[in-house]
Short mmCIF file of C-alpha atoms in Angstrom, two decimals:
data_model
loop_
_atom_site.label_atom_id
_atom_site.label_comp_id
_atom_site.label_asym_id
_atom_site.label_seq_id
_atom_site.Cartn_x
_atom_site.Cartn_y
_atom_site.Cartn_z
CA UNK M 253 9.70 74.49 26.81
CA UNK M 254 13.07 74.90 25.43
CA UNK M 255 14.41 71.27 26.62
CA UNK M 256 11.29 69.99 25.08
CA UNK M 257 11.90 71.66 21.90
CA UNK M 258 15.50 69.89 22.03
CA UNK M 259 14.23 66.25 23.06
CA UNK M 260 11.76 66.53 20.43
CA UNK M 261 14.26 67.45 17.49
CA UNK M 262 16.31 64.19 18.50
CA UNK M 263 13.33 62.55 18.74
CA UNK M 264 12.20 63.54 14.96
CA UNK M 265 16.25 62.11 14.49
CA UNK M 266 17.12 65.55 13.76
CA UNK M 267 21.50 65.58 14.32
CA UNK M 268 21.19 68.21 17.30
CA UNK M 269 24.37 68.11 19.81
CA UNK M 270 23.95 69.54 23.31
CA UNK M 271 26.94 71.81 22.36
CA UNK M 272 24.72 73.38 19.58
CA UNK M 273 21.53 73.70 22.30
CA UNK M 274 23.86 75.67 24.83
CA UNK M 275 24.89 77.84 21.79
CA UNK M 276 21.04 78.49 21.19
CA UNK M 277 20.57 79.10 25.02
CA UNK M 278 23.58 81.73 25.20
CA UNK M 279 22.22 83.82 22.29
CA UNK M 280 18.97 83.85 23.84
CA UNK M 281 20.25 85.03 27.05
CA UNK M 282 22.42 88.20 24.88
CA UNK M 283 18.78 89.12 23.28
CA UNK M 284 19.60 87.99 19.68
CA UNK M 285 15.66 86.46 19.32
CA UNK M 286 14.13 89.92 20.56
CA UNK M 287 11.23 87.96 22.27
CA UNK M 288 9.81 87.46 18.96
CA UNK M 289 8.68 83.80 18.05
CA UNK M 290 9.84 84.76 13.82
CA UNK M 291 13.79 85.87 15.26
CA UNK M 292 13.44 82.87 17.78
CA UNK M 293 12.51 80.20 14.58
CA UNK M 294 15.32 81.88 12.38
CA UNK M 295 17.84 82.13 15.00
CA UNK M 296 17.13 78.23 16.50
CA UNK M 297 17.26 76.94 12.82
CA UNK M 298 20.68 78.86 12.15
CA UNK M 299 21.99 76.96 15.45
CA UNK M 300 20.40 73.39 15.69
CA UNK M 301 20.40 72.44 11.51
CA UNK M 302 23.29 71.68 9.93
CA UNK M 303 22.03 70.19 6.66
CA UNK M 304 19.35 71.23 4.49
CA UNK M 305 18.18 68.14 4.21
CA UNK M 306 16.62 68.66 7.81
CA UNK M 307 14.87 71.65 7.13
CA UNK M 308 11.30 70.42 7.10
CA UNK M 309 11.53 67.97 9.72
CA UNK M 310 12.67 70.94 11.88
CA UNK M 311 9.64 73.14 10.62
CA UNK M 312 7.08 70.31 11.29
CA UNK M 313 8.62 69.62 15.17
CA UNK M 314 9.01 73.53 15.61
CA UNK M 315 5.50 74.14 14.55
CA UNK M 316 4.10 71.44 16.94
CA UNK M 317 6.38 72.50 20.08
CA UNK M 318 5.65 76.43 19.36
CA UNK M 319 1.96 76.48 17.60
CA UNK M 320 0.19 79.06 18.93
CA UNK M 321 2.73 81.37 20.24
CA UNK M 322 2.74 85.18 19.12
CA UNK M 323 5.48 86.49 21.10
CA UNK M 324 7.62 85.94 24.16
CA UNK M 325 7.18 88.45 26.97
CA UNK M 326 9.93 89.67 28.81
CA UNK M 327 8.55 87.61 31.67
CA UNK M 328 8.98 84.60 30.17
CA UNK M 329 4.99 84.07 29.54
CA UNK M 330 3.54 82.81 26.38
CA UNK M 331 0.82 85.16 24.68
CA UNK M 332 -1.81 82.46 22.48
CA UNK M 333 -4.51 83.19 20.06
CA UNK M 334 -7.18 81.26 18.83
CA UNK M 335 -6.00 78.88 15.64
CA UNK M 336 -6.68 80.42 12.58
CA UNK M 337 -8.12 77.05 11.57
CA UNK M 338 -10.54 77.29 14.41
CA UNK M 339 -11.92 79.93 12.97
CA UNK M 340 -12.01 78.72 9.50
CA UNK M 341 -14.03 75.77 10.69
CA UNK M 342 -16.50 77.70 12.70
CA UNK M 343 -17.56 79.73 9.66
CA UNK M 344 -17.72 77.19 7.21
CA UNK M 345 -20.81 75.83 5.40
CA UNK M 346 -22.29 73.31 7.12
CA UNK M 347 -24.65 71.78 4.54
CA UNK M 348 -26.97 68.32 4.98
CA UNK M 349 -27.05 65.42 2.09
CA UNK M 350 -30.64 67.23 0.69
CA UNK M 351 -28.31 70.51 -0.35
CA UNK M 352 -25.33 69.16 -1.89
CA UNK M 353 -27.63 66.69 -4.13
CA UNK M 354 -29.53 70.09 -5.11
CA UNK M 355 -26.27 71.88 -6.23
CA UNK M 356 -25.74 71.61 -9.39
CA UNK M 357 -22.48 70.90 -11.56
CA UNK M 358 -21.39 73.33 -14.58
CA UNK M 359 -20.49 71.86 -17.89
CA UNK M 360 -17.78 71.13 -19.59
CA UNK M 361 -14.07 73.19 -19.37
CA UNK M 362 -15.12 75.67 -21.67
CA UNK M 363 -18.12 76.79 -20.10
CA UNK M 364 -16.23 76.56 -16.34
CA UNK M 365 -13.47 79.10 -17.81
CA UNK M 366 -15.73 81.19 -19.72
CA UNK M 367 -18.08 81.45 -16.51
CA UNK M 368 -14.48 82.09 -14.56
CA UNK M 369 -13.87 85.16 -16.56
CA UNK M 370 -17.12 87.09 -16.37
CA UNK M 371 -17.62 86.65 -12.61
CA UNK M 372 -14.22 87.98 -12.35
CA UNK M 373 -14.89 90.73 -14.45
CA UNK M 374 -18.17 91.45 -13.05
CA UNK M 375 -17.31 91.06 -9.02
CA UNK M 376 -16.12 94.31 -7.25
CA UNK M 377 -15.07 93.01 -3.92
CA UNK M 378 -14.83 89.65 -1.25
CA UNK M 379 -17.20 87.71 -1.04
CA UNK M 380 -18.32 85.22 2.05
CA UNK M 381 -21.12 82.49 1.58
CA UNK M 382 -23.67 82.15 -1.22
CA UNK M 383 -23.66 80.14 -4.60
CA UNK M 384 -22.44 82.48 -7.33
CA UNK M 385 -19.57 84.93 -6.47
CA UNK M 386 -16.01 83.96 -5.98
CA UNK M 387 -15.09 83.88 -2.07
CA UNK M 388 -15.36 81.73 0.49
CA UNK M 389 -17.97 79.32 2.31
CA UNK M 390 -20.33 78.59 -0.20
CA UNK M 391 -21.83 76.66 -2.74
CA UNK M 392 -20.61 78.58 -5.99
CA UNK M 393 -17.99 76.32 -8.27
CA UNK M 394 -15.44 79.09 -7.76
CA UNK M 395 -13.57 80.01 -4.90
CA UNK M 396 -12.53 77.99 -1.79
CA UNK M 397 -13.50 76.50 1.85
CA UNK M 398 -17.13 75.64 0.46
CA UNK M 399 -19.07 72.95 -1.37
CA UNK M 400 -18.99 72.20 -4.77
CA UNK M 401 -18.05 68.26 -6.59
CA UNK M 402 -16.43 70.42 -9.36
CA UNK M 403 -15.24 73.90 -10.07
CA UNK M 404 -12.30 76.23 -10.04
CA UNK M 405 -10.55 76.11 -6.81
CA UNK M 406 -8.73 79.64 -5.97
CA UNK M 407 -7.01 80.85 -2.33
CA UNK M 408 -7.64 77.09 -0.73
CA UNK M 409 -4.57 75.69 0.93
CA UNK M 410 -5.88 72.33 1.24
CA UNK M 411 -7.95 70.01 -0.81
CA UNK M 412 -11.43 69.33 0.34
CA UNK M 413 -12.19 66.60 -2.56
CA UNK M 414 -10.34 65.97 -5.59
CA UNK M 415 -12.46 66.67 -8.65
CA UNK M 416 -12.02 70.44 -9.13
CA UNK M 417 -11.21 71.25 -12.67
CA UNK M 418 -8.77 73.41 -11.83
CA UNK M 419 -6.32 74.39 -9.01
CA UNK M 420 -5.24 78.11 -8.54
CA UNK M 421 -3.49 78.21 -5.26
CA UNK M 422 0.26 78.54 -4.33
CA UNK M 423 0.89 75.31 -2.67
CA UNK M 424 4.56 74.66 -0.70
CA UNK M 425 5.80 71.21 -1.17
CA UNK M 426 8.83 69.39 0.40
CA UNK M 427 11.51 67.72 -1.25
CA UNK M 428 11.16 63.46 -0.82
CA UNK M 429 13.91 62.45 2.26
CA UNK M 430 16.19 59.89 0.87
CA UNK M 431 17.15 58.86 4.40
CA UNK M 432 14.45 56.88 5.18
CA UNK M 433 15.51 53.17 6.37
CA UNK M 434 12.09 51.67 8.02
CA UNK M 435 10.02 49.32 5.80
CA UNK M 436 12.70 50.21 2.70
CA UNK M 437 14.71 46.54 3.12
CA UNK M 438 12.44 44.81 0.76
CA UNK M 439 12.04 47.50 -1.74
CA UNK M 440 15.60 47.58 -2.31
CA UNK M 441 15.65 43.59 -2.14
CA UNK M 442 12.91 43.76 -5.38
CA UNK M 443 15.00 46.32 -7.29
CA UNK M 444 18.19 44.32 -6.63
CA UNK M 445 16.68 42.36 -9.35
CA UNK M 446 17.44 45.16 -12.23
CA UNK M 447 20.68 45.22 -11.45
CA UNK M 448 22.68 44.44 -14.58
CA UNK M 449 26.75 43.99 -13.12
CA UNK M 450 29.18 44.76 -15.27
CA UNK M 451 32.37 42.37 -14.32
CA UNK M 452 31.68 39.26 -11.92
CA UNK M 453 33.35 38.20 -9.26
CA UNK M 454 33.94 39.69 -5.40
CA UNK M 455 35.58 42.54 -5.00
CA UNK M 456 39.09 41.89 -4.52
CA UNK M 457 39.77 38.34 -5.18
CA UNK M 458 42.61 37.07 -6.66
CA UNK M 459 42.22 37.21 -10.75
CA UNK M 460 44.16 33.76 -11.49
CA UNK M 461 43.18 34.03 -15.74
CA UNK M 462 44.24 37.55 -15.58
CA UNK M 463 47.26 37.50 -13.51
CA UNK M 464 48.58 34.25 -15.91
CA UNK M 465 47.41 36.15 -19.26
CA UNK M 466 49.02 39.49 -18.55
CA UNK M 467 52.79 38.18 -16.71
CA UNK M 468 53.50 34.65 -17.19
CA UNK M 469 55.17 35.53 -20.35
CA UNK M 470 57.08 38.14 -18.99
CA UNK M 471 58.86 37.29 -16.67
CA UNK M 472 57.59 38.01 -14.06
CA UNK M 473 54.47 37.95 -11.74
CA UNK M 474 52.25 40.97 -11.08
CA UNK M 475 49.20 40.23 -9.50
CA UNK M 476 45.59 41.20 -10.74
CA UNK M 477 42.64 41.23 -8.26
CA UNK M 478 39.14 41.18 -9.44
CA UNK M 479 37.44 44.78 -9.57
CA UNK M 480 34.43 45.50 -7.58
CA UNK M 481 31.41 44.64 -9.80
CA UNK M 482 29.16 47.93 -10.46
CA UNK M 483 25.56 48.32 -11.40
CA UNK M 484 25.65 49.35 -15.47
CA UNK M 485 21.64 49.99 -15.02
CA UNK M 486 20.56 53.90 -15.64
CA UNK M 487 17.05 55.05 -14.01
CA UNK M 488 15.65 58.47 -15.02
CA UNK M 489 12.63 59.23 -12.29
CA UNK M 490 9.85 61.40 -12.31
CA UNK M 491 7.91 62.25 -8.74
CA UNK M 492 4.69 63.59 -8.18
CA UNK M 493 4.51 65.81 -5.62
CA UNK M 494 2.12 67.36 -3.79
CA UNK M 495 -1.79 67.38 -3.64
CA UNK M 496 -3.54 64.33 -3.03
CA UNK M 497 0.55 62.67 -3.32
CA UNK M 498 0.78 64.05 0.31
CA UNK M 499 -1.62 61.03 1.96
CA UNK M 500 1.53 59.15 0.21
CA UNK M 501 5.06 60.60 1.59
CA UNK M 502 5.72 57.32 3.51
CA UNK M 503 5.83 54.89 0.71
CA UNK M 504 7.28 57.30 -1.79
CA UNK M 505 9.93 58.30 0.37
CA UNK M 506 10.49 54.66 1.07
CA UNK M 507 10.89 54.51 -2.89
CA UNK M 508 12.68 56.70 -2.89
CA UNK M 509 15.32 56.10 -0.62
CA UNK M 510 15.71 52.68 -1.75
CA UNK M 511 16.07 53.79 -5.25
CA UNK M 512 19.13 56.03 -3.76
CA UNK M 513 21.08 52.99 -2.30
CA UNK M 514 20.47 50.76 -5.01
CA UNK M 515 21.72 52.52 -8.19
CA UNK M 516 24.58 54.63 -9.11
CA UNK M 517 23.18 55.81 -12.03
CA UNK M 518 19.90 57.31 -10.50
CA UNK M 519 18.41 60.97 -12.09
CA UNK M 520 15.18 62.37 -10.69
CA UNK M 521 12.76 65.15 -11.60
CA UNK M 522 9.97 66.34 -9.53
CA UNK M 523 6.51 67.24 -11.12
CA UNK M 524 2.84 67.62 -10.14
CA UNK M 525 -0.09 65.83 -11.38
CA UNK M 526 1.14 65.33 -14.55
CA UNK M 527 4.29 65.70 -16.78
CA UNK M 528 4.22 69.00 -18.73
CA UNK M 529 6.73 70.95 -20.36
CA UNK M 530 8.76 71.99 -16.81
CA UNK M 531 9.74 69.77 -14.17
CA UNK M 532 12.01 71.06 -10.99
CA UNK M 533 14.80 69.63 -8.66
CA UNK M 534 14.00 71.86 -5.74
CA UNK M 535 10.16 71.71 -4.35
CA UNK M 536 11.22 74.93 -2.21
CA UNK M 537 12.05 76.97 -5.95
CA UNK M 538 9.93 75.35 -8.18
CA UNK M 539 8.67 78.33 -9.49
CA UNK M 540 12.00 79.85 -9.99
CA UNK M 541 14.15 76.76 -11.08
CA UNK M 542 12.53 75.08 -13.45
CA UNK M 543 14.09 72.95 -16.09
CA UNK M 544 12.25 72.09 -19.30
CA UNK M 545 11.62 68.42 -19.93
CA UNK M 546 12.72 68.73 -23.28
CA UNK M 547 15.85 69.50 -22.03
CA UNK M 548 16.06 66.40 -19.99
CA UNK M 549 14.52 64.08 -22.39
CA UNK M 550 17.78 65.66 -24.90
CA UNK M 551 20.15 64.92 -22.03
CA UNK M 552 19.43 61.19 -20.96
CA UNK M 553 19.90 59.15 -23.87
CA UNK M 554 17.59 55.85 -24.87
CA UNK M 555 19.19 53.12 -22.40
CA UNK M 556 17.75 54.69 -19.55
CA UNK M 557 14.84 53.24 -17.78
CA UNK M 558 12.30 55.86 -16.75
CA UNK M 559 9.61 55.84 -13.52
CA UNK M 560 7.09 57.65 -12.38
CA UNK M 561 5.81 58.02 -9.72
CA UNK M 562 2.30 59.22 -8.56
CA UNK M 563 -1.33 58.55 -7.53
CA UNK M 564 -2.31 59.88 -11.28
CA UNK M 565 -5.88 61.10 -9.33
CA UNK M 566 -6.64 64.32 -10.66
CA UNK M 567 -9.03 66.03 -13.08
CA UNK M 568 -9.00 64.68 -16.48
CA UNK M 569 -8.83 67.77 -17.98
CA UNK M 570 -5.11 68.07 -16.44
CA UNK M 571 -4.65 65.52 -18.66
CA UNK M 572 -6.14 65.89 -22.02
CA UNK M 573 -6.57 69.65 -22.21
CA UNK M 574 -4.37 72.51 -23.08
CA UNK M 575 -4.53 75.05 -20.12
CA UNK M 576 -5.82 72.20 -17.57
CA UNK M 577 -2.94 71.93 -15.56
CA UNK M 578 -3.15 73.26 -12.35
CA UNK M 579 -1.31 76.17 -11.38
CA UNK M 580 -0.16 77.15 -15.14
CA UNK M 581 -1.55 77.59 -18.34
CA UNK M 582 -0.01 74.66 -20.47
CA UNK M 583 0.57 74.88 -24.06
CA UNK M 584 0.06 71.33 -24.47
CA UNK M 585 -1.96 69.08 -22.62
CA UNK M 586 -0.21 66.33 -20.78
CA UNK M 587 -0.71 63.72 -22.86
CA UNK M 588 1.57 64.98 -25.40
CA UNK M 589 4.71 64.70 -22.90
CA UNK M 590 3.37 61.20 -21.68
CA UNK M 591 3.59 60.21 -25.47
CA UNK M 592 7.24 61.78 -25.82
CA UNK M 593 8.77 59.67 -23.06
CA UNK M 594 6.99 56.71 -24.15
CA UNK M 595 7.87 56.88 -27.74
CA UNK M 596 11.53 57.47 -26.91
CA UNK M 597 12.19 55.66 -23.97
CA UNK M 598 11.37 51.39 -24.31
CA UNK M 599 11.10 50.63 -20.63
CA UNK M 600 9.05 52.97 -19.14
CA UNK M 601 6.52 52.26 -16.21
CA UNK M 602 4.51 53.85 -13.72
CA UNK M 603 4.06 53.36 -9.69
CA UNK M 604 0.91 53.95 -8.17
CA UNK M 605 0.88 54.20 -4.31
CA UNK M 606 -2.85 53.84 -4.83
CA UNK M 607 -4.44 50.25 -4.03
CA UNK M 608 -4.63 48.81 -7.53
CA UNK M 609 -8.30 47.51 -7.01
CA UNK M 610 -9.35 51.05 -6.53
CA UNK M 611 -7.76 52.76 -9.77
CA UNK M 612 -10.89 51.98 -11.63
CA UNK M 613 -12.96 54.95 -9.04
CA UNK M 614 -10.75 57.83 -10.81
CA UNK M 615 -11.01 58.40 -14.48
CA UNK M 616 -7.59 59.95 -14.47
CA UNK M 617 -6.17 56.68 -12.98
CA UNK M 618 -7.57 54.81 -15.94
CA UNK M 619 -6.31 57.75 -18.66
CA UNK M 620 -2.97 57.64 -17.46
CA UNK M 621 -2.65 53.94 -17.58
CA UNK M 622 -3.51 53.49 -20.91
CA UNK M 623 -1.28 56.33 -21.56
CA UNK M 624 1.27 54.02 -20.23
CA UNK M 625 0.48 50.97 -22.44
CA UNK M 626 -1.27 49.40 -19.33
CA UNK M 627 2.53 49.70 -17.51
CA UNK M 628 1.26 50.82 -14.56
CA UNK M 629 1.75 48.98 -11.30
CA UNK M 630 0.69 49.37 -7.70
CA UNK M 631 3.53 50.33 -5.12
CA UNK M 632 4.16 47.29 -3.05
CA UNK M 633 6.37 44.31 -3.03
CA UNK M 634 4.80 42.24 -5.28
CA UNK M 635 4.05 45.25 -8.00
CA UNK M 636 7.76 46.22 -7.73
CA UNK M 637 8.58 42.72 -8.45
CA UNK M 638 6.23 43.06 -11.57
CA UNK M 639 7.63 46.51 -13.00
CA UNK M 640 11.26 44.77 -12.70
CA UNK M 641 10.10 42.06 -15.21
CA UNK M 642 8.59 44.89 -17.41
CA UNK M 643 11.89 47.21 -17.45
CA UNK M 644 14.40 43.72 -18.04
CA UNK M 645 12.43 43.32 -21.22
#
C-alpha cells in the first residue's frame, strides 16, 4: 500500500524523492505514526511535501489511497467502515416528480428569515425527515440533505441545487494552483495581446543611437545595449471560489496560471459569490485573514485593469440584499461594491466559465452582467480575445 501511496503522489506530479519515501519508511518502522491513520497523514505530509503549494493535491491522492481506513493494527491489517456517505444516501428522501411539484416555495427573503427565526426559537432538538422542522432528509425549506427548490441551507457540505436563498455551512476551499501548464498555451497567447512594452527592441542588442548620443562626443566609446522590454500593464483580479465555482477549477486554474506567466504586475483577491466588503488571500484562513476591499480598492490606484472571475450563479438575493450573502451577514448588498470598482476603475470586465448561451437560465448571471455594463465574457479563446479589446480601450 505504501509504494502505491508513493507512485501515486508522483503520479498527481507531487516533487516526492525516493530519499524522502525511505525517510517516511524508517519513522514508521521507530513507531512515530502509532498505528493511527491521523499520526500516519501528519507524519507522511511532514516527510513527502516540501511546498505548500502541494498541500491539497497531497490530501486529494492521500484520501483516495487511504479512504476508508480507521487504524493500522499491529499486524499490519487494515480495519474499514462503511462510508459515511453510504449512509447518508441510504437515508435520504427519495421523493417521485408528483411530490416535489406538491411542495411548495416560501415567499420572499423576509418571510424566509422571519420563518428562520421562529422555528429556531420554537425547535427543542434534531430533527430527521418531515416538511417543517430544521434537520435533515426532508421537505422543509430549512435544513440540509432533503428537497426543497428554495430555502435556507444549514449543516450541508455539498450543494444539491443552486437556488437556496441562503447558505449557512462552513465550506473549505483550496487556493487556485498557478502551476498548471496543459491547455494554458493559448490563454496566455490571447493575453499577450494586453501587453503594453515599455522600451522596444530585444534584449541585449547593440543600442547604435544611444551608444553615438551618449560617447561620440567624448571621447571615447562606451557601449549601450538595449534593455529587456517589460510589460507596463497592471491587473488587479478577483476569484470566485468555491460553491458551484468548483465544477470550474480546470479552466480557472488554467486562467489563472496563465495570468501568472504573463504579467509582472499581477494582484489577486479571492471572494465567493459575490464581492462584499472582505475578500482573502488564503482560502485555508479566510475566516481569519481577511482584508477589506476598501482597503484594496485605496491601495491599487486607477491604471489598473480589474477581472473577475466567476460563474455569477447564485441567489439573487446575494446580490441585491443586505444580509444575503452567504455565510455572513453583509451590511451592504453586493451591488454596492460591484458599483465601487466600476465607478473607479475604467477597464473592468468579468469571465464567466459558464457557456455564454446558457447565462440567460440564472437570474444572477443576467444581474451581474448588467452590473458590469454588459462586460461580461465567456471563458474561452475567443471571449478572452474579446475582453482584451474591452480592457485596451
Amino acid at each position: 500500500m505504501f509504494v502505491t501511496f508513493f507512485n501515486e503522489l508522483r503520479a498527481a506530479k507531487l516533487p516526492v524523492s525516493l530519499r524522502e519515501y525511505l525517510t517516511l519508511l524508517d519513522a514508521l518502522q521507530s513507531g512515530v505514526a502509532d498505528g493511527r491513520v491521523e499520526d500516519f497523514y501528519y507524519l507522511s505530509r511532514s516527510a513527502l511535501v516540501k511546498d505548500e503549494r502541494y498541500l491539497d493535491r497531497f490530501d486529494q491522492v492521500f484520501g483516495t489511497v487511504f479512504k476508508g481506513l480507521e487504524g493500522l493494527t499491529e499486524a499490519g491489517e487494515a480495519q474499514a467502515e462503511i462510508p459515511e456517505e453510504w449512509l447518508r444516501a441510504a437515508s435520504e428522501l427519495h421523493l417521485s416528480k408528483e411530490d416535489m411539484a406538491r411542495i411548495e416555495e416560501l415567499g420572499g427573503w423576509e418571510e424566509i428569515m422571519e420563518t428562520l427565526k421562529k422555528r429556531l426559537q420554537e425547535q427543542e432538538g434534531r430533527h430527521q425527515g418531515g416538511s417543517k422542522w430544521i434537520g435533515t432528509g426532508g421537505t422543509s425549506p430549512f435544513g440540509a440533505y432533503g428537497y426543497n427548490p428554495a430555502g435556507v441551507r444549514i449543516g450541508q457540505r455539498e450543494s444539491r441545487h443552486r437556488r437556496a436563498i441562503k447558505v449557512w455551512d462552513k465550506r473549505e476551499f483550496r487556493d487556485f494552483d498557478d502551476t498548471i501548464e496543459v491547455g494554458t498555451r493559448n490563454m496566455r497567447v490571447a493575453l499577450r495581446k494586453l501587453r503594453k512594452l515599455t522600451r522596444e527592441g530585444v534584449p541585449g542588442e547593440f543600442d547604435l543611437d544611444t551608444t553615438i548620443r551618449e560617447t561620440a562626443n567624448r571621447g571615447y566609446l562606451d557601449i549601450h545595449l538595449r534593455p529587456e522590454r517589460r510589460n507596463a500593464v497592471k491587473v488587479l483580479m478577483f476569484l470566485d471560489v468555491g460553491g458551484s465555482m468548483d465544477w470550474h477549477i480546470k479552466q480557472a486554474e488554467e486562467l489563472f496560471s496563465a495570468m501568472r506567466t504573463e504579467f509582472k504586475h499581477l494582484e489577486y483577491y479571492y471572494f465567493h459569490n459575490c464581492l462584499y466588503e472582505y475578500v482573502w488571500k488564503d482560502n485555508a484562513r479566510r475566516f481569519t485573514e481577511r482584508i477589506p476591499t476598501l482597503d484594496v480598492l485605496n491601495t491599487y490606484p486607477t491604471d489598473y485593469k480589474v477581472i473577475f472571475v466567476g460563474d455569477a450563479s447564485m441567489s439573487p438575493y446575494e446580490i441585491m440584499i443586505p444580509g444575503g450573502s452567504v455565510e455572513h451577514m453583509n451590511a451592504e448588498p453586493g451591488t454596492a461594491w460591484m458599483q465601487r470598482v466600476s465607478d473607479l476603475y475604467s477597464s473592468c470586465i468579468w469571465l464567466n466559465p459558464v457557456p455564454e448561451n446558457q447565462w440567460g437560465w440564472t437570474q444572477s448571471v443576467e444581474i451581474m452582467r448588467e452590473l458590469m455594463g454588459g462586460r461580461m465574457f465567456p471563458l474561452t479563446i475567443e471571449g478572452l480575445d474579446r475582453a482584451v479589446v474591452e480592457l485596451k480601450r
